[in-house]
């Protein structure tokens, strides 16, 4: 069994209203050291060990379905579970 | 400047309909090695260097605002930017 962890972040040029709201809320709560907040996604896939080319397969899943490449960047790690 | 990366996952006992839908869609597309898919969140906070106790402060931000501890678990790393 393998675990693929896909880290998805909004591209720098994309406005992140959720992050902006969180930053403003944190400031109101006294966490003034927060300069910026960005919200992304974390996708964990459990994969059975039968497949070859796990990295290429996960990359294809990201491109085919999981990631909106117009507004998101991604990277992933694959770990043995 | 420091960057805190907060990795937020749904607790094991919490149903994840987005993950289930992704798994089913991946199977339909031929990615049959996917045993399970879980969706979480990735929060990146840029922090100015003035604050002391960065770890304790970020943990407090998570507990006070960022995380729904009823259904979510979290961990975080702090990196120098």
Short mmCIF file of C-alpha atoms in Angstrom, two decimals:
data_model
loop_
_atom_site.label_atom_id
_atom_site.label_comp_id
_atom_site.label_asym_id
_atom_site.label_seq_id
_atom_site.Cartn_x
_atom_site.Cartn_y
_atom_site.Cartn_z
CA UNK A 1 0.00 0.00 0.00
CA UNK A 2 1.23 3.45 -0.89
CA UNK A 3 -0.06 6.86 0.18
CA UNK A 4 0.15 9.78 -2.23
CA UNK A 5 -0.14 13.17 -0.57
CA UNK A 6 -1.00 15.90 -3.04
CA UNK A 7 -0.43 19.48 -1.91
CA UNK A 8 -2.54 21.92 -3.91
CA UNK A 9 -1.98 25.66 -3.72
CA UNK A 10 -3.62 28.55 -5.50
CA UNK A 11 -1.39 30.18 -8.11
CA UNK A 12 0.21 33.38 -6.87
CA UNK A 13 -1.84 35.52 -9.22
CA UNK A 14 -5.17 34.13 -8.05
CA UNK A 15 -7.07 36.08 -5.42
CA UNK A 16 -7.82 34.03 -2.29
CA UNK A 17 -10.80 35.53 -0.46
CA UNK A 18 -10.81 32.78 2.14
CA UNK A 19 -7.19 33.54 2.99
CA UNK A 20 -7.86 37.27 3.13
CA UNK A 21 -10.80 36.75 5.48
CA UNK A 22 -8.72 34.50 7.71
CA UNK A 23 -5.89 37.05 7.84
CA UNK A 24 -8.30 39.83 8.80
CA UNK A 25 -9.94 37.68 11.45
CA UNK A 26 -6.55 36.71 12.89
CA UNK A 27 -5.56 40.40 13.08
CA UNK A 28 -8.76 41.21 14.95
CA UNK A 29 -7.89 38.44 17.39
CA UNK A 30 -4.46 39.95 18.05
CA UNK A 31 -2.33 37.76 15.76
CA UNK A 32 -0.78 40.77 14.06
CA UNK A 33 2.29 38.87 12.91
CA UNK A 34 0.28 37.25 10.12
CA UNK A 35 1.36 38.94 6.87
CA UNK A 36 -0.55 36.70 4.52
CA UNK A 37 -2.73 33.60 4.58
CA UNK A 38 -3.41 31.30 1.65
CA UNK A 39 -5.76 28.35 1.62
CA UNK A 40 -5.09 25.30 -0.47
CA UNK A 41 -6.07 21.65 -0.51
CA UNK A 42 -4.49 18.45 0.69
CA UNK A 43 -5.52 15.25 -1.07
CA UNK A 44 -4.51 11.84 0.29
CA UNK A 45 -4.81 8.84 -1.99
CA UNK A 46 -4.37 5.26 -0.81
CA UNK A 47 -3.05 3.17 -3.66
CA UNK A 48 -2.68 -0.57 -3.82
CA UNK A 49 0.78 -1.83 -4.63
CA UNK A 50 -0.07 -3.44 -7.93
CA UNK A 51 0.37 -0.46 -10.17
CA UNK A 52 3.66 0.34 -11.83
CA UNK A 53 4.80 3.87 -12.49
CA UNK A 54 3.06 5.19 -9.38
CA UNK A 55 4.45 8.69 -9.79
CA UNK A 56 3.34 8.96 -13.39
CA UNK A 57 -0.11 7.56 -12.52
CA UNK A 58 -0.63 10.02 -9.66
CA UNK A 59 0.53 12.89 -11.84
CA UNK A 60 -2.00 11.81 -14.48
CA UNK A 61 -4.79 11.64 -11.86
CA UNK A 62 -3.95 15.18 -10.82
CA UNK A 63 -4.02 16.45 -14.38
CA UNK A 64 -7.09 14.46 -15.42
CA UNK A 65 -9.32 15.13 -12.42
CA UNK A 66 -7.99 16.39 -9.14
CA UNK A 67 -6.38 19.70 -9.96
CA UNK A 68 -7.75 22.80 -11.63
CA UNK A 69 -4.57 23.80 -13.40
CA UNK A 70 -5.97 27.16 -14.47
CA UNK A 71 -5.83 28.40 -10.89
CA UNK A 72 -3.91 25.76 -8.92
CA UNK A 73 -0.39 24.43 -8.62
CA UNK A 74 0.40 21.06 -7.09
CA UNK A 75 3.15 18.79 -5.92
CA UNK A 76 3.00 15.38 -4.34
CA UNK A 77 4.93 12.89 -2.23
CA UNK A 78 4.48 9.13 -2.28
CA UNK A 79 5.03 7.21 0.95
CA UNK A 80 4.91 3.54 1.82
CA UNK A 81 2.01 2.94 4.20
CA UNK B 1 9.84 35.97 7.72
CA UNK B 2 8.56 32.54 8.57
CA UNK B 3 6.07 30.34 6.75
CA UNK B 4 3.76 28.08 8.72
CA UNK B 5 2.25 25.26 6.70
CA UNK B 6 -0.79 23.77 8.40
CA UNK B 7 -1.97 20.37 7.14
CA UNK B 8 -5.60 19.76 8.00
CA UNK B 9 -7.21 16.33 7.60
CA UNK B 10 -10.66 15.06 8.36
CA UNK B 11 -10.80 12.77 11.36
CA UNK B 12 -10.96 9.09 10.42
CA UNK B 13 -14.52 8.73 11.69
CA UNK B 14 -15.83 11.61 9.55
CA UNK B 15 -17.43 10.76 6.22
CA UNK B 16 -15.76 12.51 3.27
CA UNK B 17 -18.20 12.72 0.36
CA UNK B 18 -15.75 14.72 -1.76
CA UNK B 19 -13.15 11.98 -1.36
CA UNK B 20 -15.67 9.26 -2.14
CA UNK B 21 -16.77 11.07 -5.29
CA UNK B 22 -13.16 11.52 -6.38
CA UNK B 23 -12.41 7.82 -5.81
CA UNK B 24 -15.41 6.77 -7.86
CA UNK B 25 -14.54 9.16 -10.66
CA UNK B 26 -10.94 7.92 -10.70
CA UNK B 27 -12.17 4.31 -10.95
CA UNK B 28 -14.39 5.22 -13.89
CA UNK B 29 -11.33 6.74 -15.55
CA UNK B 30 -9.36 3.52 -15.10
CA UNK B 31 -7.35 4.39 -12.00
CA UNK B 32 -8.45 1.25 -10.22
CA UNK B 33 -5.47 1.21 -7.84
CA UNK B 34 -7.08 3.99 -5.77
CA UNK B 35 -8.34 2.36 -2.57
CA UNK B 36 -9.37 5.53 -0.82
CA UNK B 37 -9.26 9.28 -1.30
CA UNK B 38 -9.52 11.86 1.47
CA UNK B 39 -9.67 15.61 1.00
CA UNK B 40 -8.21 18.00 3.52
CA UNK B 41 -6.93 21.55 3.62
CA UNK B 42 -3.53 23.19 3.41
CA UNK B 43 -3.15 26.59 5.05
CA UNK B 44 -0.02 28.68 4.51
CA UNK B 45 0.61 31.57 6.86
CA UNK B 46 3.36 34.14 6.31
CA UNK B 47 4.50 35.45 9.68
CA UNK B 48 6.80 38.36 10.37
CA UNK B 49 9.83 37.55 12.45
CA UNK B 50 8.95 39.72 15.42
CA UNK B 51 6.82 37.27 17.32
CA UNK B 52 8.26 34.97 19.94
CA UNK B 53 6.93 31.50 20.55
CA UNK B 54 5.98 31.04 16.92
CA UNK B 55 4.95 27.43 17.39
CA UNK B 56 2.70 28.22 20.32
CA UNK B 57 1.18 31.18 18.45
CA UNK B 58 0.43 29.14 15.33
CA UNK B 59 -1.07 26.37 17.44
CA UNK B 60 -3.30 28.95 19.13
CA UNK B 61 -4.38 30.35 15.73
CA UNK B 62 -5.35 26.85 14.66
CA UNK B 63 -7.36 26.24 17.80
CA UNK B 64 -8.94 29.71 17.93
CA UNK B 65 -9.93 30.06 14.28
CA UNK B 66 -8.47 27.92 11.55
CA UNK B 67 -9.40 24.38 12.51
CA UNK B 68 -12.75 22.79 13.24
CA UNK B 69 -11.53 20.38 15.88
CA UNK B 70 -14.81 18.51 16.01
CA UNK B 71 -14.15 17.01 12.60
CA UNK B 72 -10.55 17.91 11.73
CA UNK B 73 -7.03 17.01 12.86
CA UNK B 74 -4.02 19.17 12.08
CA UNK B 75 -0.28 19.39 12.22
CA UNK B 76 2.07 22.13 11.06
CA UNK B 77 5.65 22.86 10.07
CA UNK B 78 7.37 26.20 10.38
CA UNK B 79 9.99 27.12 7.79
CA UNK B 80 12.25 30.12 7.34
CA UNK B 81 11.24 31.97 4.19
#
